[in-house]
Structures are given as C-alpha cells and as structure tokens.
Coordinates of C-alpha atoms in Angstrom, one line a residue:
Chain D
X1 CA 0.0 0.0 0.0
X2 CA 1.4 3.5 -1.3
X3 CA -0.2 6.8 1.0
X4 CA 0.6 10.2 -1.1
X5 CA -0.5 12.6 2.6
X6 CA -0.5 16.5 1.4
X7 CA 3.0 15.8 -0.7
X8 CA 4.7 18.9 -2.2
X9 CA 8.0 19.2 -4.0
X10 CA 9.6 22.7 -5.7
X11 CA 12.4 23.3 -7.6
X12 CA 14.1 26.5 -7.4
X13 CA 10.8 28.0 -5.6
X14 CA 8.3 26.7 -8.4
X15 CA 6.0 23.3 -7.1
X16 CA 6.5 20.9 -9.2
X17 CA 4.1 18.5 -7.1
X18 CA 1.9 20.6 -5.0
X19 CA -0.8 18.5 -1.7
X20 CA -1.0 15.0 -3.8
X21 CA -3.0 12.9 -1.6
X22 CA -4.6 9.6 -3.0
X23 CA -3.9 5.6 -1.7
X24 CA -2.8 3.0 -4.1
X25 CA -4.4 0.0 -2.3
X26 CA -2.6 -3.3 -1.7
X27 CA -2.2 -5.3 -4.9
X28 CA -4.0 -2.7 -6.5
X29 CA -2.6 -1.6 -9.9
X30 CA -2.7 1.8 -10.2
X31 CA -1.4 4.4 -13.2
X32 CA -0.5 8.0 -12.6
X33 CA -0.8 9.6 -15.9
X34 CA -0.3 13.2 -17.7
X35 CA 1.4 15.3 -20.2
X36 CA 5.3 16.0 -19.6
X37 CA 6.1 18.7 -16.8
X38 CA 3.1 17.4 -14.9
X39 CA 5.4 15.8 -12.3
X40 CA 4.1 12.1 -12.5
X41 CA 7.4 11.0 -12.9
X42 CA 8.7 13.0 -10.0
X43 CA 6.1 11.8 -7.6
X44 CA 7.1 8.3 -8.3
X45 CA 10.4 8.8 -7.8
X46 CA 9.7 10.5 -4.5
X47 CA 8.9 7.1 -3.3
X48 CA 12.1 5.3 -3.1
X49 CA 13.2 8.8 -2.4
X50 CA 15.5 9.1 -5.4
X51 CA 13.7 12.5 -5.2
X52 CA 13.8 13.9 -2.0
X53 CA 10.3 15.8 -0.9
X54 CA 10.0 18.9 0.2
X55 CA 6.5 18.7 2.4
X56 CA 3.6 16.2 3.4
X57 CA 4.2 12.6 4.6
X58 CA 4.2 9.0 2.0
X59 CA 3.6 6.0 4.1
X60 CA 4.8 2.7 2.4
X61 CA 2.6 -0.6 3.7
X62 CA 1.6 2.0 6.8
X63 CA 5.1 3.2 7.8
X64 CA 6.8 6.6 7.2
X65 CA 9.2 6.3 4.6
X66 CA 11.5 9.1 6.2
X67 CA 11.5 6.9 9.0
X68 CA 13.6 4.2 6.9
X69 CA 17.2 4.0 6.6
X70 CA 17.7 4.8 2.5
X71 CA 18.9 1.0 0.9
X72 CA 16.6 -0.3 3.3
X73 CA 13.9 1.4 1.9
X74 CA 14.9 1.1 -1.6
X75 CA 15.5 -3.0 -1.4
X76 CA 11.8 -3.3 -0.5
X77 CA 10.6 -1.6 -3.7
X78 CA 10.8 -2.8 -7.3
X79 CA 11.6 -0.1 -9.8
X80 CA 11.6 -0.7 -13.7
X81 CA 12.6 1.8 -16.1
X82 CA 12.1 2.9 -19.4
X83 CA 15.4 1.8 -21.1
X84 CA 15.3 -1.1 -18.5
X85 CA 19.1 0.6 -16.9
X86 CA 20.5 -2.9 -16.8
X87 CA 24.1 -3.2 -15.4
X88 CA 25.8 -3.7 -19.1
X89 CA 28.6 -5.8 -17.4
X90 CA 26.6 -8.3 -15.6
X91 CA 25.2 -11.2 -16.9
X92 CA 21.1 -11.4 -16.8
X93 CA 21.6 -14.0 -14.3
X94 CA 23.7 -11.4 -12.2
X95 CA 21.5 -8.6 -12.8
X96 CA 18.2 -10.1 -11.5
X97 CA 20.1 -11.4 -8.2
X98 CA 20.9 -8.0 -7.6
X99 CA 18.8 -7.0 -4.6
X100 CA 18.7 -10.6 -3.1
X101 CA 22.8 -10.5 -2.7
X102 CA 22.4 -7.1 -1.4
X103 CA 20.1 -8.6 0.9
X104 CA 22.7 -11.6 1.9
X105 CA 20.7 -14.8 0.8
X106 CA 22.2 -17.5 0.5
X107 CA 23.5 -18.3 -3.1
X108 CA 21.3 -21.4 -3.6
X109 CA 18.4 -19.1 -2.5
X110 CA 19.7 -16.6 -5.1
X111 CA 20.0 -19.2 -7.8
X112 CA 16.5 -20.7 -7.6
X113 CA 14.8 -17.3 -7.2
X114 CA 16.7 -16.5 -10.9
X115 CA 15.4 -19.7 -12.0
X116 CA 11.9 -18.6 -11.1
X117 CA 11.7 -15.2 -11.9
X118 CA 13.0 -16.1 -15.8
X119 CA 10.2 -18.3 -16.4
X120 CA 7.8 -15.7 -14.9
X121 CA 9.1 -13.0 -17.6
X122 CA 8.8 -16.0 -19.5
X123 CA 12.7 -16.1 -20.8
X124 CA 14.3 -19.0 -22.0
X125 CA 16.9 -20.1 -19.0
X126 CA 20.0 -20.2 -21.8
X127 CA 19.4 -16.3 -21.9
X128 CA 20.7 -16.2 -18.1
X129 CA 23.8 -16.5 -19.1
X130 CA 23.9 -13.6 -21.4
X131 CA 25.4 -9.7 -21.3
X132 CA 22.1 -7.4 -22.0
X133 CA 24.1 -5.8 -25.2
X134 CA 22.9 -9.3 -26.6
X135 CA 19.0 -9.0 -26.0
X136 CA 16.4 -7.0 -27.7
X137 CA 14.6 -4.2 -26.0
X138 CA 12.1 -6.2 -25.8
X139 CA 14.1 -9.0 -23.4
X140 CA 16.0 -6.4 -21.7
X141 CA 12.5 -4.9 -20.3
X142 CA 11.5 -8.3 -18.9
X143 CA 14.8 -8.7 -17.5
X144 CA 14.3 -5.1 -15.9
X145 CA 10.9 -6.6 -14.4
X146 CA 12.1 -9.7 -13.2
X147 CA 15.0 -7.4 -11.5
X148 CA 13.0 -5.5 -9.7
X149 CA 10.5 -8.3 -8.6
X150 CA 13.3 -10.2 -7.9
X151 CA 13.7 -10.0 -3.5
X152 CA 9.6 -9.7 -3.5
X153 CA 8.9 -6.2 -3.1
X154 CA 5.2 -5.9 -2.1
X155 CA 5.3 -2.8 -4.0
X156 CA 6.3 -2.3 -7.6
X157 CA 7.3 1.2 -9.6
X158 CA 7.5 1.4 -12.8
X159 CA 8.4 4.5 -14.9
X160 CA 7.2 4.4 -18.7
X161 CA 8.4 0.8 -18.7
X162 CA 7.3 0.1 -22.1
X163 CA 8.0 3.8 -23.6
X164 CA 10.8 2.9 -25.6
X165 CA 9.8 -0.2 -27.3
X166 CA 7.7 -1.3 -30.7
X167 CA 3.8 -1.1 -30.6
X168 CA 3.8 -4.8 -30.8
X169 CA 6.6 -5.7 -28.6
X170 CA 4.5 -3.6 -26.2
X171 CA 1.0 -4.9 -26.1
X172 CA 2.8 -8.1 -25.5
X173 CA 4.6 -6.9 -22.7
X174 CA 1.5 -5.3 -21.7
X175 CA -0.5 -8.3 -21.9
X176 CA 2.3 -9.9 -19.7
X177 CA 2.3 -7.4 -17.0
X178 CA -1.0 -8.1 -16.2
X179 CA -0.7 -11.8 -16.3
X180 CA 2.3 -10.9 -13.4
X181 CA 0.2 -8.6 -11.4
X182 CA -2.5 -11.3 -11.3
X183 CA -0.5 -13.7 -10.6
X184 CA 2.0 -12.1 -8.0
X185 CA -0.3 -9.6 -6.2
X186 CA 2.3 -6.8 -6.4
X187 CA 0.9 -3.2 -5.8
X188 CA 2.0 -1.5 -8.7
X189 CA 2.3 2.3 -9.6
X190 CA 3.1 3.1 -13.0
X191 CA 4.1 6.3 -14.7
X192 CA 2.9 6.6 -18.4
X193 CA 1.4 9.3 -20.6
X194 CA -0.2 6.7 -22.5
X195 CA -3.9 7.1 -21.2
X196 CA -5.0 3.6 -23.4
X197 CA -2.0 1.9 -21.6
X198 CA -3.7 2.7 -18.4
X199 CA -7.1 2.3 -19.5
X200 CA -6.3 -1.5 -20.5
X201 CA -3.9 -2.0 -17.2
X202 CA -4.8 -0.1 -14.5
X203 CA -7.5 -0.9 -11.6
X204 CA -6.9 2.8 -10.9
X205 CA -5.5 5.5 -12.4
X206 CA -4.7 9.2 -11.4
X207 CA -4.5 11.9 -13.5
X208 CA -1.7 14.7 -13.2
X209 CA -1.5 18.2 -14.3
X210 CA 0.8 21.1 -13.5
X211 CA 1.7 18.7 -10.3
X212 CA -2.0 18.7 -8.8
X213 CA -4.1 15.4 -8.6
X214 CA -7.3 16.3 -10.8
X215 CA -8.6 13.1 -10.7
X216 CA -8.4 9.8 -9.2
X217 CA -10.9 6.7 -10.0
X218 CA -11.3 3.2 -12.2
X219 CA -11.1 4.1 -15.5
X220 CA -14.6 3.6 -15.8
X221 CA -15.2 6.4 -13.5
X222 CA -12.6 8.4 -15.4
X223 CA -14.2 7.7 -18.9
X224 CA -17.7 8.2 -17.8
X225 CA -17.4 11.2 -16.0
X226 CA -14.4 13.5 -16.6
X227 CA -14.0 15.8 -13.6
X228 CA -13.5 18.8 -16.2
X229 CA -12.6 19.8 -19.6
X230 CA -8.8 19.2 -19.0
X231 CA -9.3 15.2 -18.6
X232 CA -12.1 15.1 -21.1
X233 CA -9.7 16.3 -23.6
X234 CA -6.9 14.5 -22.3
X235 CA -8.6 11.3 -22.3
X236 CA -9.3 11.5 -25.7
X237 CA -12.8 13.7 -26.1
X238 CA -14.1 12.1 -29.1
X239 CA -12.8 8.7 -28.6
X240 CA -13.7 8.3 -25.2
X241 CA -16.9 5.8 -26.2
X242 CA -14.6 3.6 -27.7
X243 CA -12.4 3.7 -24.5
X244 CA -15.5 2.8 -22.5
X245 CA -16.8 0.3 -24.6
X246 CA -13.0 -1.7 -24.5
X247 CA -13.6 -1.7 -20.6
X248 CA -16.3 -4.1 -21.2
X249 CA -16.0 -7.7 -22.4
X250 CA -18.3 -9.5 -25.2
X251 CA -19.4 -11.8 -22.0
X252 CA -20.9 -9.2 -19.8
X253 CA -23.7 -8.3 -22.8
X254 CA -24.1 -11.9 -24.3
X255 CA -28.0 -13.1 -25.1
X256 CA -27.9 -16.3 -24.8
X257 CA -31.3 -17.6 -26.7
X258 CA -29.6 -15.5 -29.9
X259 CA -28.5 -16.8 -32.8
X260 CA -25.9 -15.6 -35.3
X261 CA -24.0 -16.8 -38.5
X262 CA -20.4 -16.8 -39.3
X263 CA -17.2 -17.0 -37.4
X264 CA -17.6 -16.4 -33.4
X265 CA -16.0 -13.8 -31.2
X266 CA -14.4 -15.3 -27.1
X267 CA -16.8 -14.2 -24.8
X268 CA -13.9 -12.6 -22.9
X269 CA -12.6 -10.3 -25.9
X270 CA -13.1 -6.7 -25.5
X271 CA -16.5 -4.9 -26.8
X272 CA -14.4 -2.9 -29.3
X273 CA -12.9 -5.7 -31.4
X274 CA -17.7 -7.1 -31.3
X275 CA -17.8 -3.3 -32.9
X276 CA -15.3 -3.5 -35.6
X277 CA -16.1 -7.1 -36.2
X278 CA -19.8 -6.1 -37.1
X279 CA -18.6 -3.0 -39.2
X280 CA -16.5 -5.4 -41.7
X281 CA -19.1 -7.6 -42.2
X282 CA -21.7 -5.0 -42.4
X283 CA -23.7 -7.5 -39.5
X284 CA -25.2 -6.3 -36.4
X285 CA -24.9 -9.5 -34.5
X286 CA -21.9 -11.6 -34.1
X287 CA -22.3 -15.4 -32.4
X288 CA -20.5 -15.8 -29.3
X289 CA -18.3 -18.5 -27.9
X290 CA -17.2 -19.5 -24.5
X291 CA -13.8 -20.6 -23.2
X292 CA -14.3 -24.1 -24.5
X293 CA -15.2 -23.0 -27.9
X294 CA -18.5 -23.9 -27.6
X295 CA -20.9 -21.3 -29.2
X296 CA -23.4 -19.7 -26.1
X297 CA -25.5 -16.9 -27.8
X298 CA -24.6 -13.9 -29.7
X299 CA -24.3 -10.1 -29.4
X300 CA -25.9 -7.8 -30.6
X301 CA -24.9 -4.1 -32.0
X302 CA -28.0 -2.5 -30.0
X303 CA -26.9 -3.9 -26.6
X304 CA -23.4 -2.2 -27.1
X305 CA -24.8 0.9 -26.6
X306 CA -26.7 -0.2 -22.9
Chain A
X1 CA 53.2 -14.8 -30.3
X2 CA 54.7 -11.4 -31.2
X3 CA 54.4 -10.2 -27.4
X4 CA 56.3 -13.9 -26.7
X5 CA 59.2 -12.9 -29.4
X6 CA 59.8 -9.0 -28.2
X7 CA 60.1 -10.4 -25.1
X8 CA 62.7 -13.0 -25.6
X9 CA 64.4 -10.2 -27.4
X10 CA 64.2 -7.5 -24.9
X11 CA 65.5 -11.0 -22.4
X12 CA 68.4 -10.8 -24.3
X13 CA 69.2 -7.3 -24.5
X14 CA 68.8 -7.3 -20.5
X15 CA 71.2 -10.6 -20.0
X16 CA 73.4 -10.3 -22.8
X17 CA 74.6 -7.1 -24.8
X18 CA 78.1 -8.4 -23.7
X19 CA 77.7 -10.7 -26.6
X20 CA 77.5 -8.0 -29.1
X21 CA 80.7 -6.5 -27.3
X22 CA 82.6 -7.9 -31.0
X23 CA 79.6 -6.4 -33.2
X24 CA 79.7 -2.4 -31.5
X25 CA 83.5 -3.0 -31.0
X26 CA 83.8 -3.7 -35.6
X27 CA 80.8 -0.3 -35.6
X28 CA 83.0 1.7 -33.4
X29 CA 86.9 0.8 -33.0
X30 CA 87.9 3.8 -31.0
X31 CA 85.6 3.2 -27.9
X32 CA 86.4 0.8 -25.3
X33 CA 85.6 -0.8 -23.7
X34 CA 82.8 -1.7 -26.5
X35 CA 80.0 -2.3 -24.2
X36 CA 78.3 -0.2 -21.2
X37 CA 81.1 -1.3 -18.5
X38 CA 79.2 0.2 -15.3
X39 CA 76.6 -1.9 -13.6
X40 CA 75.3 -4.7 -15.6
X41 CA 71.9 -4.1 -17.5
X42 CA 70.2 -6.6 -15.6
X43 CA 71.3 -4.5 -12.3
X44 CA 70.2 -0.8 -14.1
X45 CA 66.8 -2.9 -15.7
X46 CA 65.8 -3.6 -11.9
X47 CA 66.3 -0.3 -10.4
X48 CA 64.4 1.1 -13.5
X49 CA 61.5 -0.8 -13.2
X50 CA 61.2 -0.5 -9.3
X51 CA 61.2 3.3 -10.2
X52 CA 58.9 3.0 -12.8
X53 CA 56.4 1.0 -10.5
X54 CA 56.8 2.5 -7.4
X55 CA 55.8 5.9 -9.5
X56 CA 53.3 4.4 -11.2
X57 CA 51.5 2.8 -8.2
X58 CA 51.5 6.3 -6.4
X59 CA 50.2 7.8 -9.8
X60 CA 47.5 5.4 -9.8
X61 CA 46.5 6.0 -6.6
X62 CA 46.8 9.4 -6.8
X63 CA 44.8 9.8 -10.2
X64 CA 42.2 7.7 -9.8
X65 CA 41.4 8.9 -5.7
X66 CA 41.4 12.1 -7.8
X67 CA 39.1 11.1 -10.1
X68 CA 37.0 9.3 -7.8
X69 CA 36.6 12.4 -5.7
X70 CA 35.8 14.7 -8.5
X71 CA 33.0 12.2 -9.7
X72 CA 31.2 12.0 -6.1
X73 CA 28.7 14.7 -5.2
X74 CA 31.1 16.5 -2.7
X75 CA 34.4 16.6 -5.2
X76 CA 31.9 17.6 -8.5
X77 CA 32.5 21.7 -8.0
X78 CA 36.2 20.6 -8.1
X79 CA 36.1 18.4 -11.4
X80 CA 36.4 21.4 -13.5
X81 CA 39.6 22.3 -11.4
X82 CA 41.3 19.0 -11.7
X83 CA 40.5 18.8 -15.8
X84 CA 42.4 22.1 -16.2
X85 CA 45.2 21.1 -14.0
X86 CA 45.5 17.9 -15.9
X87 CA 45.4 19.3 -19.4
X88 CA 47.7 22.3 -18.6
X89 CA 49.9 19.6 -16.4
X90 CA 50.7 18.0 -19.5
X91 CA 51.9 20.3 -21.6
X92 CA 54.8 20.6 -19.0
X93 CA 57.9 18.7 -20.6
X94 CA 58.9 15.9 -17.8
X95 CA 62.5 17.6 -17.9
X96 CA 61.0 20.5 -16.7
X97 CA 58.9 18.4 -13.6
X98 CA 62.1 16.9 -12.7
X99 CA 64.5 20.3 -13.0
X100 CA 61.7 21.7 -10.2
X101 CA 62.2 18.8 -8.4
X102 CA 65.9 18.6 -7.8
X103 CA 65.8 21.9 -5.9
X104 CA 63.4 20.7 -3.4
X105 CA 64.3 17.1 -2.8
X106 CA 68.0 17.1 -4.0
X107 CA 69.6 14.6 -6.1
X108 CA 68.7 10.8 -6.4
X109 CA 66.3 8.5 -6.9
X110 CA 64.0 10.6 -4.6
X111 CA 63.3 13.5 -6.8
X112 CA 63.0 11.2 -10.2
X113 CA 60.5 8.8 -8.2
X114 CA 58.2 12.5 -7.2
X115 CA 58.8 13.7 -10.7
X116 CA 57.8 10.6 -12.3
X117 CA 54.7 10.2 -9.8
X118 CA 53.5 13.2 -10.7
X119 CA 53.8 13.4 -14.3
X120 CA 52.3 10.1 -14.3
X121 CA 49.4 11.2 -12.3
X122 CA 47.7 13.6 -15.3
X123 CA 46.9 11.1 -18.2
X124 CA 45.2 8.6 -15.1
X125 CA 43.0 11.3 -14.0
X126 CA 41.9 12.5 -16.8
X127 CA 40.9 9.4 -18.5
X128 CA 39.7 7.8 -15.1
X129 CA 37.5 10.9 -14.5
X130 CA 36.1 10.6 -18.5
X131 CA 35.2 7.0 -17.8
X132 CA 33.8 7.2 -14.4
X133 CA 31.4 10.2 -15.5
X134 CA 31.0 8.5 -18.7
X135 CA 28.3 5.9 -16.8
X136 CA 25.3 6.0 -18.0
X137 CA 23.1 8.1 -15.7
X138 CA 20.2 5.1 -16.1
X139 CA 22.6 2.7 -15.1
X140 CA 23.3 4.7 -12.2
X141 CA 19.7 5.8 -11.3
X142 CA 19.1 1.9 -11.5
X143 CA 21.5 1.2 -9.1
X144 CA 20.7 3.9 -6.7
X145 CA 16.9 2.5 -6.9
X146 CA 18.3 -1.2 -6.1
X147 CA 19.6 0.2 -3.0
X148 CA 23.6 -0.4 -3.6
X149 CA 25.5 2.0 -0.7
X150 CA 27.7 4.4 -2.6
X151 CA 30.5 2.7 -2.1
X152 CA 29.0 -0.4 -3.6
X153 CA 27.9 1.8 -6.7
X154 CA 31.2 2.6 -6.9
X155 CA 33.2 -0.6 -6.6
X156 CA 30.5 -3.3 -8.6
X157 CA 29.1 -0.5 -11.1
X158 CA 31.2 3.0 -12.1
X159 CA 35.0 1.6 -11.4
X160 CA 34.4 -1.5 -13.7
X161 CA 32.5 0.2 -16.4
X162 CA 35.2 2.9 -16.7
X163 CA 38.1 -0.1 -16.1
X164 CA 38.9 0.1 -19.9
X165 CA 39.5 4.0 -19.9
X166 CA 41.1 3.8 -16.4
X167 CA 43.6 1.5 -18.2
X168 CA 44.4 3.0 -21.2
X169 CA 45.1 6.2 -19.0
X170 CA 47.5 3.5 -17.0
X171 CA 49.1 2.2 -20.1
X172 CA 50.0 6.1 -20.8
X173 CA 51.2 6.8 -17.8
X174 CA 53.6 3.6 -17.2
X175 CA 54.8 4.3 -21.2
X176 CA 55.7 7.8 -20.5
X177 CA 57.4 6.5 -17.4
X178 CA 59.5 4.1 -18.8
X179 CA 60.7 6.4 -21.1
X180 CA 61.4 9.4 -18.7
X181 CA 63.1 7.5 -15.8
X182 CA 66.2 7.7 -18.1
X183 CA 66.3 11.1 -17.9
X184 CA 66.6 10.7 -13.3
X185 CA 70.2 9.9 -14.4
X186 CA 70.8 13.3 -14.9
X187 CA 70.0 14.0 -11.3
X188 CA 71.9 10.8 -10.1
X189 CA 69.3 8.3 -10.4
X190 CA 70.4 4.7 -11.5
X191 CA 68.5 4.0 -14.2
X192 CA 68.5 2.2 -17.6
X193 CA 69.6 6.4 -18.8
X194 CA 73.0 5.9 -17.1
X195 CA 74.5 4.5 -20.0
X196 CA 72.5 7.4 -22.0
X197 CA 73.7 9.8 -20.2
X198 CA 77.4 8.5 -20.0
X199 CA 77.4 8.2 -23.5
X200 CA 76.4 11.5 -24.5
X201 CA 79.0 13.3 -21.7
X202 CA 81.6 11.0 -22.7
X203 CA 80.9 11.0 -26.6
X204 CA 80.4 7.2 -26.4
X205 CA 77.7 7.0 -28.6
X206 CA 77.4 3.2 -28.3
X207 CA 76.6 3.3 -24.7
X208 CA 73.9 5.7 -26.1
X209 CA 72.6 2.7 -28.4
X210 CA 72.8 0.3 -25.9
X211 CA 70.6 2.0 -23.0
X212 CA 68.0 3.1 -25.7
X213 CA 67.5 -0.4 -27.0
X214 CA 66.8 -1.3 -24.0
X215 CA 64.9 1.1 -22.7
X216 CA 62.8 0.9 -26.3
X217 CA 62.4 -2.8 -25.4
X218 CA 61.1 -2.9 -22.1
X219 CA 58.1 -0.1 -23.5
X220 CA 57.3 -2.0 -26.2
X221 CA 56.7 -4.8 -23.9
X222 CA 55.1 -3.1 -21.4
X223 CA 52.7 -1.4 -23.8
X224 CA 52.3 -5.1 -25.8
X225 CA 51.2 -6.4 -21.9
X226 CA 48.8 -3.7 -21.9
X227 CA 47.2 -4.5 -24.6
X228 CA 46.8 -8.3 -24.0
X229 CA 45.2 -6.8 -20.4
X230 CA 43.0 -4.6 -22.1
X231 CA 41.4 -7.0 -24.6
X232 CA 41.0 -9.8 -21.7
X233 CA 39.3 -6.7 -20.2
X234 CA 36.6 -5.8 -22.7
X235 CA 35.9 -9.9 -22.9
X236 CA 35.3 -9.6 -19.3
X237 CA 33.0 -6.4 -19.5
X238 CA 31.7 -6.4 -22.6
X239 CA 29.9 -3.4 -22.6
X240 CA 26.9 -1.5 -24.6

C-alpha cells in the first residue's frame, strides 16, 4: 500500500508536485498519468526517495518512509525503467540477483529465485547466461521486471516501462504485465502518458496536471465522468466511447437464446474488437463462444450501446 | 606470439649485450671498452622498473582517488579544477617536472620517483575521470533505486565500467614513465639512462645505443602487456 499525505515538492521556488493525496491500495494496480512537466514521474520517484520531498508525509505498507534507513527502503521496492538501466557488465543472471545479494541470501536461495523469476518473464533459462548488449529491447525490459520483482517487493514502480519499445513488442509486454500482477499480487504504480496503456492495465488511475491530482478513480469512472474539460480532452474527447466500450467484455452483454452466423468472437474479448467485427461484415450481431469453444448466444450491435 | 618474441628479445638485450661486445667494438673501433662497463643491464633494468612501479603505483593511486573524488557529489564543483590542472599539467615537458624537483628534494632516486609520480598522475585522472562520469546516468539511477550503498555503486558498477579508460590512462602513464626515468640519471638516479647519459658526456655513442635499446624494449613490452590486459578486459566487461 502507497499513502501520497499533502506531498509537495519545488524546484528552485516553483511546485512541481503541490498536496497530492490519493492511496494505491494493496495489490492494487494503479497508473498516474499526464502530459510532460506534470510531475508524475517526479512523484514516483519521491517514493524510493530518489527524489527527495520537500512537504507532506508517503507512508509505504503504513510506515513513514522518512523513517527508513535509504537502501533499506529502496531494497523493498521494485523499480523498472524505461530503457530497463540494466548493469551492461553483468550477466542477466547477475542482474536479476541484484537486490537478493544485497540482501545476503544464500547463493542457492539466489539461484533458484533467478530460475523462477525467468520463467515468470517467461525467458528461456539459456538467456541467463547472457550480457544485456545481446538481447532486444524487448528481453531487456523483462529482465528489468524480473529485477525488480526479484527480492519480493510488495510494491512495484514502474516508470514508462514500455515507452521505448515497438507497438507490438508492447502490447505483448502489456499483456504480460497483467498476467504478473494477477499472478503475483504486487501493488503497482506506474508512470505513463499513454492514457490507453492505463485504461487496458490499470485498476486505478490518477490523473496529473501542473503537479496537482485532478482526478483519481477506475477508468470507468474516469471515462464516464471526466471531472472537467482538461481530462475530457486528455482522455481522448471524441474517442472516449470507444475507451469505454473496450472496458467491457463480449461476455458481460451476451444473449444467450440468440443466434448468429459466421465465425464467433471469445466471450472474454473486448466490446471494441464485437464493434469493428460487425462493421467489416456489415452484420449487427456476431455469435459468441465460450472458453471451451463452444458457441453460447450472440451479441448484438444494439446492446453495445446499454 | 609477437608479445612472446619481443620479449625474448628484450630478455636478451637485459642478460646479454656483452655478446655483441665484437659487433659495436667492428661499428665503433675507438671506444672501449665496446660495451656499457658500469653496472650490468640486468642491475640498471631492476632499479628502473622499481622506479617506474613505485611511481606508477603512487600515480594510480593518486589519479584515480582524484578522479573518484571529482565524480562524487562532494568533489563535483572541483572536477572542473582537476581537468584544467591535468590538461595544462601535460603540456609541461617531464625535464621541466624533474628540473623543479631537484631543488626541493635534492639529487637521487627521490626526486625522479616524485617527478615521475606526478607526471604520471595527469593522463590517469583524466581518463579515469572521463570513464567514471561516462556511466550511463540510467545505469546509475538503477543502481541507486536497487539500494547499492555508494561505495558499492562505486566498486561493482562506475569503477568497472570505466576499467577500460582507467587502463588506457594506466598504459599512458607507465609508457611515459618508462621512457622518462632515463632522464633521473641526470639528477643521479640509476636508471636504464646511465649509460645514455654516459654516453652522451663521454661522446660514447654506443653506450647511447645500448641503454636506448633497452629502454625501447622494455616499452614495447610493457605497452604489448597492456594490450593483452586490455582485450582480456573488454571480454570480461563487454559493454553497450
């Protein structure tokens, strides 16, 4: 659990982060997004306190995190960044047991949490052995993830992790990271100024400008009612629909007695990809399957819009 | 294989330029005896390398605690300081660093060991202070966020990703050393320069020949070593 109490930080007499209060829950995933200059990468930093603040309290899992020595602090929290910042001279295997030799385990310890944490990024063990000059942006990031997860933070910060990499190599990685933060329970904070990247990872998200909080919700709060014409606009004003519409899943408005013809859509894929099924084949109603394959009903183009 | 034949060579011009006694003495019939007759070149070899690492080992440390300290938070305002001083510092001649020297610290092997340590200091400091700020700052920033102390930063992260710039401002140094110790027989060091020296008083030009052979020997080696230790370096770290 992340506490932001009444946080301010200046630089050179100018706030850069001015009373941010909001709670990322535990295991919640949570994305702190805005334009550049807004100060949502400065208020994650201010967490493991590479970034020192200059008012207000954070509390990490309900303890003050002034009150902690530095490393100590810093050991407890994961931290990916955007160009992943892997240590060019170690070997993946090295990099990842980082924090746990800082920590003293034992080398076996160390050695079967590598083991672990490659399959969890899903990289082949042969790669261990590797200097990061040899992967692809792509592996380096899921190196930098399995890094940071690597002494088992209960918290998790990430900043822009997927910034720097190919639309495709990031939906995968996307895709991934929430298959982790299911899996592993982490709280997670991530900077991005990517509002679809939070919309499609975020339980959360809280939205920065000119280093005030203007709002905080699910994105379903956030896309259906903008708290003012700043985060209409910067979710995406006309598009915003579509946003709202990928929050739900074919499932939640499947008719069951309906029938349909041609190919069928999962009942767990996203409403948007039922809309621009039906516009290519010029249908309004698509069957639907299950997670067997099994056909259960249909949807239909009228009860997108309930 | 070519580092294993200079060697041998330079070997043989330590243990035995007495053999080529016939050779200088058909080159130059009016000097005798033929060969340097002082100590032996094995004996001047020895107290040139001591001098040579002894200097070098106070160089390092001096140059790279320099560098270290102008690359920390507290030493930064005084980086700009040290670049000048070691950029200016080498446009001194090193006849010039030891002809200060001699005044202060007399004649001997004390002055040509300061002299030497100093003038060796300037090309470690520069290139240790390039390579140490030369990190990259997300390599750094990751570090910091893993929680390593400074001092661990510093040991497992800058120090060994600036080892191959650190080195080749070692590799420099030590050259420029080798070569300048002759000149600490001017000032009454024992060096591989005696028989220079000597030989250009005494208008004994072979003696000249001899030490400089030597002396051109033992830095081609040297520098040959370095760059076997460099190489096995960059295999160890192999870098971005």
């Amino acid at each position: 659990m992340i506490e932001f109490d009444r946080v301010a930080k200046n630089y050179d007499g100018r706030p850069i982060v001015a009373d941010l209060s909001f709670t990322v829950a535990q295991g919640e995933f949570c994305a702190l997004v805005g334009s550049s200059g807004s100060g949502k990468s400065t208020t994650l930093r201010m967490i493991n306190r590479l970034i020192e603040r200059d008012g207000g309290t954070i509390r990490l899992d309900g303890q003050d995190i002034a009150t902690l020595p530095l490393e100590q602090l810093r050991r407890r929290i994961g931290y990916v960044i955007q160009s992943a910042g892997l240590f060019p001279h170690w070997t993946i295997r090295n990099n990842i047991a980082t924090v746990p030799r800082l920590l003293g385990w034992p080398e076996d310890r160390v050695s079967k949490r590598v083991d672990e944490l490659l399959a969890l990024v899903r990289l082949d063990p042969a790669t261990g052995a590797k200097y990061p000059h040899q992967l692809s942006g792509g592996q380096q990031q899921r190196v930098g993830v399995a890094r940071a997860l690597a002494a088992d933070p209960s918290v998790l910060l990430m900043d822009e992790p997927f910034g720097a990499l190919d639309p495709i190599t990031r939906d995968a990685l996307r895709v991934e990271l929430r298959a982790i933060h299911q899996a592993t329970g982490k709280t997670i904070l991530m900077v991005t100024h990517d509002i679809d990247e939070a919309v499609q990872l975020a339980d959360k998200i809280a939205i920065l400008a000119d280093g005030k909080l203007v709002q905080f919700g699910t994105p379903a709060e956030i896309l259906g009612h903008p708290a003012n014409d700043f985060v209409r606009d910067f979710i995406g004003g006309t598009g915003i629909g579509l946003k709202l519409l990928s929050l739900q899943r074919v499932g939640d408005h499947l008719r069951p007695g309906l029938t349909a013809t041609g190919a069928s859509i999962a009942a767990s894929a996203p409403l948007t990809e039922a809309l621009s099924e039906m516009i290519l084949r010029h249908t309004d109603r698509l069957p639907v399957c299950d997670d067997k394959g099994g056909i259960a009903g249909a949807v239909a183009l009228a009860d997108l819009v309930t | 294989m070519a580092l294993a034949a200079i060697t041998l060579l330079f070997v043989l011009s330590v243990t035995a330029m007495p053999l080529l006694a016939p050779v200088f003495a058909w080159a130059f019939p009016a000097i005798v005896p033929p060969v340097y007759a002082g100590d032996s070149f094995a004996t001047l070899f020895l107290y040139h390398a001591a001098l040579v690492v002894t200097s070098s080992i106070a160089s390092i440390v001096l140059g790279l605690g320099g560098a270290i300290f102008a690359t920390r938070r507290a030493g930064a305002e005084f980086r700009p300081l040290l670049e000048a001083l070691a950029t200016i510092g080498q446009t001194f001649p090193p006849v010039a660093v030891l002809a200060i020297a001699v005044p202060a610290l007399g004649y001997g092997d004390l002055p040509t060991f300061v002299a030497l340590a100093l003038y060796g200091i300037l090309p470690i400091l520069k290139n240790s202070m390039a390579g140490i700020a030369g990190v990259s700052p997300t390599v750094l920033e990751a570090a910091d966020a893993m929680g390593l102390r400074p001092m661990q930063r510093l040991w497992r992260v800058e120090l060994p990703l600036a080892a191959p710039l650190i080195l080749a401002g070692v590799r420099v140094s030590v050259i420029v050393n080798i070569g300048t110790a002759t000149i600490g027989s001017t000032v009454g060091a024992v060096t591989l320069g005696t028989p220079i020296i000597g030989g250009l008083i005494g208008d004994k030009l072979p003696y000249v020949i001899q030490g400089a052979i030597v002396v051109g020997l033992f830095a081609i080696v040297a520098d040959m070593g370095f760059e076997r230790l460099d190489r096995r370096l960059r295999r160890l770290a192999a870098r971005q």
